Tab-separated table of C-alpha atoms in Angstrom:
chain	number	residue	atom	x	y	z
A	157	ALA	CA	-2.121	-12.753	-7.146
A	158	LYS	CA	-4.020	-13.759	-3.276
A	159	ILE	CA	-2.405	-10.910	-1.827
A	160	GLY	CA	-3.906	-8.900	-5.104
A	161	ALA	CA	-7.239	-9.934	-4.034
A	162	HIS	CA	-7.606	-9.990	-0.417
A	163	VAL	CA	-6.069	-5.928	-0.926
A	164	ALA	CA	-8.418	-4.854	-4.036
A	165	ALA	CA	-11.638	-6.170	-1.354
A	166	LEU	CA	-10.987	-2.946	0.362
A	167	ILE	CA	-11.337	-1.001	-2.731
A	168	PRO	CA	-14.473	-0.064	-3.907
A	169	ASN	CA	-15.536	1.873	-7.132
A	170	ARG	CA	-14.568	5.764	-7.101
A	171	SER	CA	-12.158	5.109	-4.394
A	172	THR	CA	-7.922	7.003	-5.650
A	173	LEU	CA	-5.307	4.407	-5.499
A	174	GLN	CA	-2.341	5.427	-3.833
A	175	LEU	CA	0.148	1.837	-5.175
A	176	GLY	CA	3.928	1.323	-5.889
A	177	ILE	CA	5.570	-1.169	-8.507
A	178	GLY	CA	6.870	-4.296	-7.970
A	179	ALA	CA	4.384	-8.753	-7.919
A	180	ILE	CA	1.621	-7.375	-4.713
A	181	PRO	CA	1.358	-4.364	-5.755
A	182	ASP	CA	0.731	-5.771	-9.801
A	183	GLY	CA	-1.546	-8.387	-7.772
A	184	VAL	CA	-3.755	-6.182	-6.144
A	185	LEU	CA	-4.601	-3.784	-9.902
A	186	ALA	CA	-4.455	-7.130	-11.804
A	187	SER	CA	-6.979	-7.759	-9.707
A	188	LEU	CA	-9.658	-4.456	-10.454
A	189	THR	CA	-10.340	-5.304	-13.323
A	190	ASP	CA	-14.155	-5.197	-12.390
A	191	ARG	CA	-14.345	-2.035	-11.562
A	192	GLU	CA	-15.807	1.793	-12.074
A	193	ASP	CA	-14.682	4.950	-11.627
A	194	LEU	CA	-10.990	5.202	-10.074
A	195	GLY	CA	-8.542	7.147	-10.012
A	196	ALA	CA	-4.837	7.538	-9.123
A	197	HIS	CA	-2.955	9.955	-7.003
A	198	THR	CA	0.457	7.994	-6.962
A	199	GLU	CA	4.396	8.772	-6.566
A	200	ILE	CA	4.976	6.692	-9.003
A	201	PHE	CA	3.090	5.697	-12.165
A	202	SER	CA	3.591	1.813	-13.145
A	203	ASP	CA	2.422	-0.351	-15.861
A	204	GLY	CA	-0.949	-1.837	-14.142
A	205	LEU	CA	-2.454	1.941	-14.217
A	206	VAL	CA	-2.117	1.838	-17.599
A	207	HIS	CA	-3.855	-0.936	-18.396
A	208	LEU	CA	-6.664	0.024	-16.378
A	209	ALA	CA	-6.731	3.486	-17.743
A	210	GLU	CA	-7.225	1.498	-21.191
A	211	LEU	CA	-9.906	-0.167	-19.738
A	212	GLY	CA	-11.158	2.611	-18.369
A	213	VAL	CA	-11.979	1.206	-15.265
A	214	ILE	CA	-9.247	4.773	-14.318
A	215	THR	CA	-10.663	7.809	-14.806
A	216	ASN	CA	-10.717	9.975	-12.107
A	217	ARG	CA	-13.883	11.064	-12.537
A	218	TYR	CA	-15.003	11.718	-8.985
A	219	LYS	CA	-11.653	12.833	-7.507
A	220	ASN	CA	-12.541	16.306	-5.619
A	221	THR	CA	-8.732	16.965	-6.060
A	222	TRP	CA	-6.960	16.864	-9.918
A	223	ASN	CA	-10.186	15.770	-11.135
A	224	GLY	CA	-10.118	14.119	-14.654
A	225	ARG	CA	-6.367	13.721	-14.104
A	226	VAL	CA	-3.827	11.003	-12.879
A	227	VAL	CA	-1.941	12.748	-10.151
A	228	THR	CA	2.051	11.429	-10.407
A	229	SER	CA	5.421	12.159	-9.813
A	230	PHE	CA	7.521	9.800	-12.352
A	231	ALA	CA	6.518	6.735	-14.423
A	232	VAL	CA	8.921	3.794	-14.435
A	233	GLY	CA	7.543	0.813	-16.650
A	234	THR	CA	7.709	-0.064	-20.564
A	235	GLN	CA	8.037	1.794	-23.341
A	236	LYS	CA	3.906	1.260	-24.009
A	237	LEU	CA	3.861	3.411	-20.981
A	238	TYR	CA	6.119	5.946	-21.348
A	239	ASP	CA	4.159	5.925	-25.006
A	240	PHE	CA	1.378	6.471	-22.931
A	241	VAL	CA	2.379	9.393	-20.450
A	242	ASP	CA	4.239	11.445	-23.335
A	243	GLY	CA	1.939	14.321	-24.537
A	244	ASN	CA	-1.045	12.761	-22.106
A	245	PRO	CA	-3.118	15.399	-20.401
A	246	PHE	CA	-4.907	12.669	-18.121
A	247	VAL	CA	-1.936	12.187	-16.368
A	248	GLU	CA	-0.028	15.405	-14.995
A	249	PHE	CA	3.495	14.923	-12.961
A	250	HIS	CA	4.619	16.889	-10.311
A	251	PRO	CA	7.413	17.477	-7.779
A	252	SER	CA	6.656	15.233	-4.467
A	253	ASP	CA	6.725	17.360	-2.508
A	254	ILE	CA	3.033	18.006	-3.559
A	255	VAL	CA	2.859	14.622	-4.894
A	256	ASN	CA	3.189	13.494	-1.263
A	257	ASP	CA	1.792	15.739	0.814
A	258	THR	CA	-0.159	14.862	3.664
A	259	ARG	CA	-2.145	18.369	3.213
A	260	GLU	CA	-2.922	17.085	-0.747
A	261	ILE	CA	-3.840	13.552	0.400
A	262	ARG	CA	-5.259	14.301	3.447
A	263	LYS	CA	-8.269	16.156	0.842
A	264	ILE	CA	-8.698	12.950	-1.378
A	265	ASP	CA	-12.000	11.561	-0.184
A	266	GLY	CA	-11.453	7.243	-1.032
A	267	ILE	CA	-8.247	7.574	-0.898
A	268	VAL	CA	-6.395	4.048	-0.614
A	269	ALA	CA	-2.525	4.139	0.122
A	270	VAL	CA	-1.352	0.290	-1.095
A	271	ASN	CA	2.391	0.554	0.312
A	272	SER	CA	4.798	-2.827	0.805
A	273	ALA	CA	6.968	-4.183	4.361
A	274	LEU	CA	9.698	-6.146	4.654
A	275	GLU	CA	9.450	-7.286	7.975
A	276	ILE	CA	6.116	-6.625	10.747
A	277	ASP	CA	6.184	-7.443	15.139
A	278	LEU	CA	3.799	-8.058	16.729
A	279	THR	CA	2.452	-5.320	18.033
A	280	GLY	CA	2.852	-3.576	14.867
A	281	GLN	CA	6.832	-1.963	13.948
A	282	VAL	CA	6.746	-1.954	10.069
A	283	VAL	CA	10.217	-1.711	8.882
A	284	ALA	CA	10.040	-1.214	4.954
A	285	ASP	CA	13.577	-0.078	3.560
A	286	SER	CA	15.876	-1.829	5.434
A	287	ILE	CA	16.828	-5.479	6.719
A	288	GLY	CA	18.848	-5.248	10.218
A	289	GLU	CA	21.344	-2.667	10.135
A	290	THR	CA	21.479	-3.597	5.664
A	291	ILE	CA	19.681	-0.392	3.750
A	292	TYR	CA	17.541	-2.655	0.942
A	293	SER	CA	15.413	0.428	-0.139
A	294	GLY	CA	14.107	4.420	0.538
A	295	ILE	CA	11.310	4.733	2.427
A	296	GLY	CA	9.485	6.817	-0.564
A	297	GLY	CA	6.494	7.805	0.329
A	298	GLN	CA	4.637	5.694	2.768
A	299	MET	CA	5.110	7.696	5.465
A	300	ASP	CA	3.075	10.359	4.056
A	301	PHE	CA	0.712	8.103	2.307
A	302	VAL	CA	-0.292	5.952	5.595
A	303	HIS	CA	-0.812	8.506	7.587
A	304	GLY	CA	-2.917	10.773	5.385
A	305	ALA	CA	-5.048	7.923	4.006
A	306	GLN	CA	-6.091	7.687	7.512
A	307	LEU	CA	-6.323	11.438	7.531
A	308	ALA	CA	-8.586	11.663	4.646
A	309	LYS	CA	-12.623	10.999	4.232
A	310	ASP	CA	-13.249	6.782	3.813
A	311	GLY	CA	-9.340	6.567	3.276
A	312	LYS	CA	-7.305	3.382	3.974
A	313	ALA	CA	-3.879	2.772	4.390
A	314	ILE	CA	-3.082	-1.126	4.030
A	315	LEU	CA	0.400	-2.548	4.370
A	316	ALA	CA	1.009	-6.169	2.284
A	317	LEU	CA	3.217	-8.103	2.167
A	318	PRO	CA	4.376	-11.764	1.671
A	319	SER	CA	3.999	-14.030	4.998
A	320	THR	CA	7.954	-15.448	4.397
A	321	ALA	CA	11.430	-14.715	3.043
A	322	LYS	CA	13.305	-17.092	1.749
A	323	ASN	CA	11.427	-19.649	0.250
A	324	GLY	CA	9.486	-19.446	2.740
A	325	THR	CA	12.176	-20.382	5.474
A	326	LEU	CA	11.412	-16.750	6.865
A	327	SER	CA	8.438	-15.719	9.020
A	328	ARG	CA	7.994	-11.434	7.919
A	329	ILE	CA	5.752	-11.490	11.270
A	330	VAL	CA	8.104	-11.000	14.155
A	331	PRO	CA	8.147	-10.944	17.397
A	332	ASN	CA	10.673	-9.035	17.205
A	333	LEU	CA	12.485	-6.726	14.251
A	334	LYS	CA	15.936	-7.116	14.093
A	335	PRO	CA	18.709	-5.469	16.065
A	336	GLY	CA	18.934	-2.403	13.901
A	337	ALA	CA	16.096	-1.924	11.298
A	338	GLY	CA	14.431	0.686	10.929
A	339	VAL	CA	11.050	1.839	12.027
A	340	VAL	CA	9.630	3.524	9.150
A	341	THR	CA	5.480	3.102	9.335
A	342	THR	CA	5.453	3.299	13.705
A	343	ARG	CA	2.344	0.833	15.185
A	344	GLY	CA	0.643	4.413	15.924
A	345	HIS	CA	0.013	4.750	12.532
A	346	VAL	CA	0.096	0.850	10.760
A	347	GLN	CA	-4.286	0.841	9.840
A	348	TYR	CA	-4.759	-2.533	7.865
A	349	VAL	CA	-2.286	-5.538	7.124
A	350	ALA	CA	-2.455	-8.070	3.981
A	351	THR	CA	-0.987	-11.095	3.781
A	352	GLU	CA	-2.220	-14.107	0.939
A	353	TYR	CA	-3.665	-15.726	4.130
A	354	GLY	CA	-5.675	-12.733	5.113
A	355	VAL	CA	-6.428	-8.824	6.097
A	356	VAL	CA	-6.182	-7.104	9.415
A	357	ASN	CA	-6.909	-4.443	10.530
A	358	LEU	CA	-4.515	-3.293	13.927
A	359	SER	CA	-6.185	0.828	14.194
A	360	GLY	CA	-7.158	1.393	17.735
A	361	GLN	CA	-6.250	-2.649	18.486
A	362	PRO	CA	-5.056	-2.596	22.237
A	363	ILE	CA	-1.253	-4.789	21.315
A	364	ARG	CA	-2.569	-8.437	23.464
A	365	ARG	CA	-5.620	-8.145	19.868
A	366	ARG	CA	-2.806	-7.534	17.920
A	367	ALA	CA	-0.595	-10.204	17.594
A	368	GLU	CA	-3.061	-11.823	17.341
A	369	MET	CA	-4.734	-10.713	15.046
A	370	LEU	CA	-1.040	-10.638	12.257
A	371	THR	CA	-0.409	-14.371	13.146
A	372	SER	CA	-3.808	-14.862	11.890
A	373	ILE	CA	-2.022	-13.947	8.978
A	374	ALA	CA	1.165	-15.152	8.861
A	375	HIS	CA	2.165	-18.245	7.524
A	376	PRO	CA	0.298	-22.398	9.532
A	377	ASP	CA	4.549	-23.121	10.407
A	378	PHE	CA	4.982	-20.262	11.787
A	379	ARG	CA	2.255	-19.824	14.394
A	380	PRO	CA	2.991	-21.788	17.144
A	381	GLU	CA	5.773	-19.908	17.435
A	382	LEU	CA	4.635	-16.550	17.221
A	383	LEU	CA	1.727	-18.057	19.852
A	384	ALA	CA	4.693	-18.658	21.866
A	385	ALA	CA	6.526	-15.589	22.614
A	386	LEU	CA	3.225	-13.623	21.915
A	387	LYS	CA	2.030	-15.453	25.493
């Protein structure tokens, strides 16, 4: 909920949303019930988006592409979700090579892409599909939406993650990535990073400043060792 509130603060009225599935996207969506005329252009369509559509928050009224329609590639969720999309002209399905096409994403004014991460090092390298050498998930559309959102007029790319893992025993913000981990979003593409302790904008920042900013949103228990590693 805290991460969701921090991310939601970056989402003004008339924005178009791209979100994944899980606790953090649900937390973001739960914090957007007071917004007006949001849109959705997202690889995955989930229950949280249905709730905002039923509340009249998601209207797609101001989208400058696919106006008046949610655009997505697939839906995963409850029976309520499937009943909502079934035969509903408000939701339009397209293959992911269209929905995730950076050339299409960059056309959407005010698109806000919210994606997750497993680990981020102090320079801003983002790991999202592996834990060390172990593959955890696919990369999905993260690269496409991070890049496309930053190319769009008034677009934003946000990577949101809890500050710790394994019941608070490990920091997700680290001096160095685990050996074998794959970088999904490069430090050249990263923009906003959010944890429960706040949000920072790394875009255009030098390495030292990035490390200081990321340390400021790490769990307090790990900040001393992160600062020591930085020095």
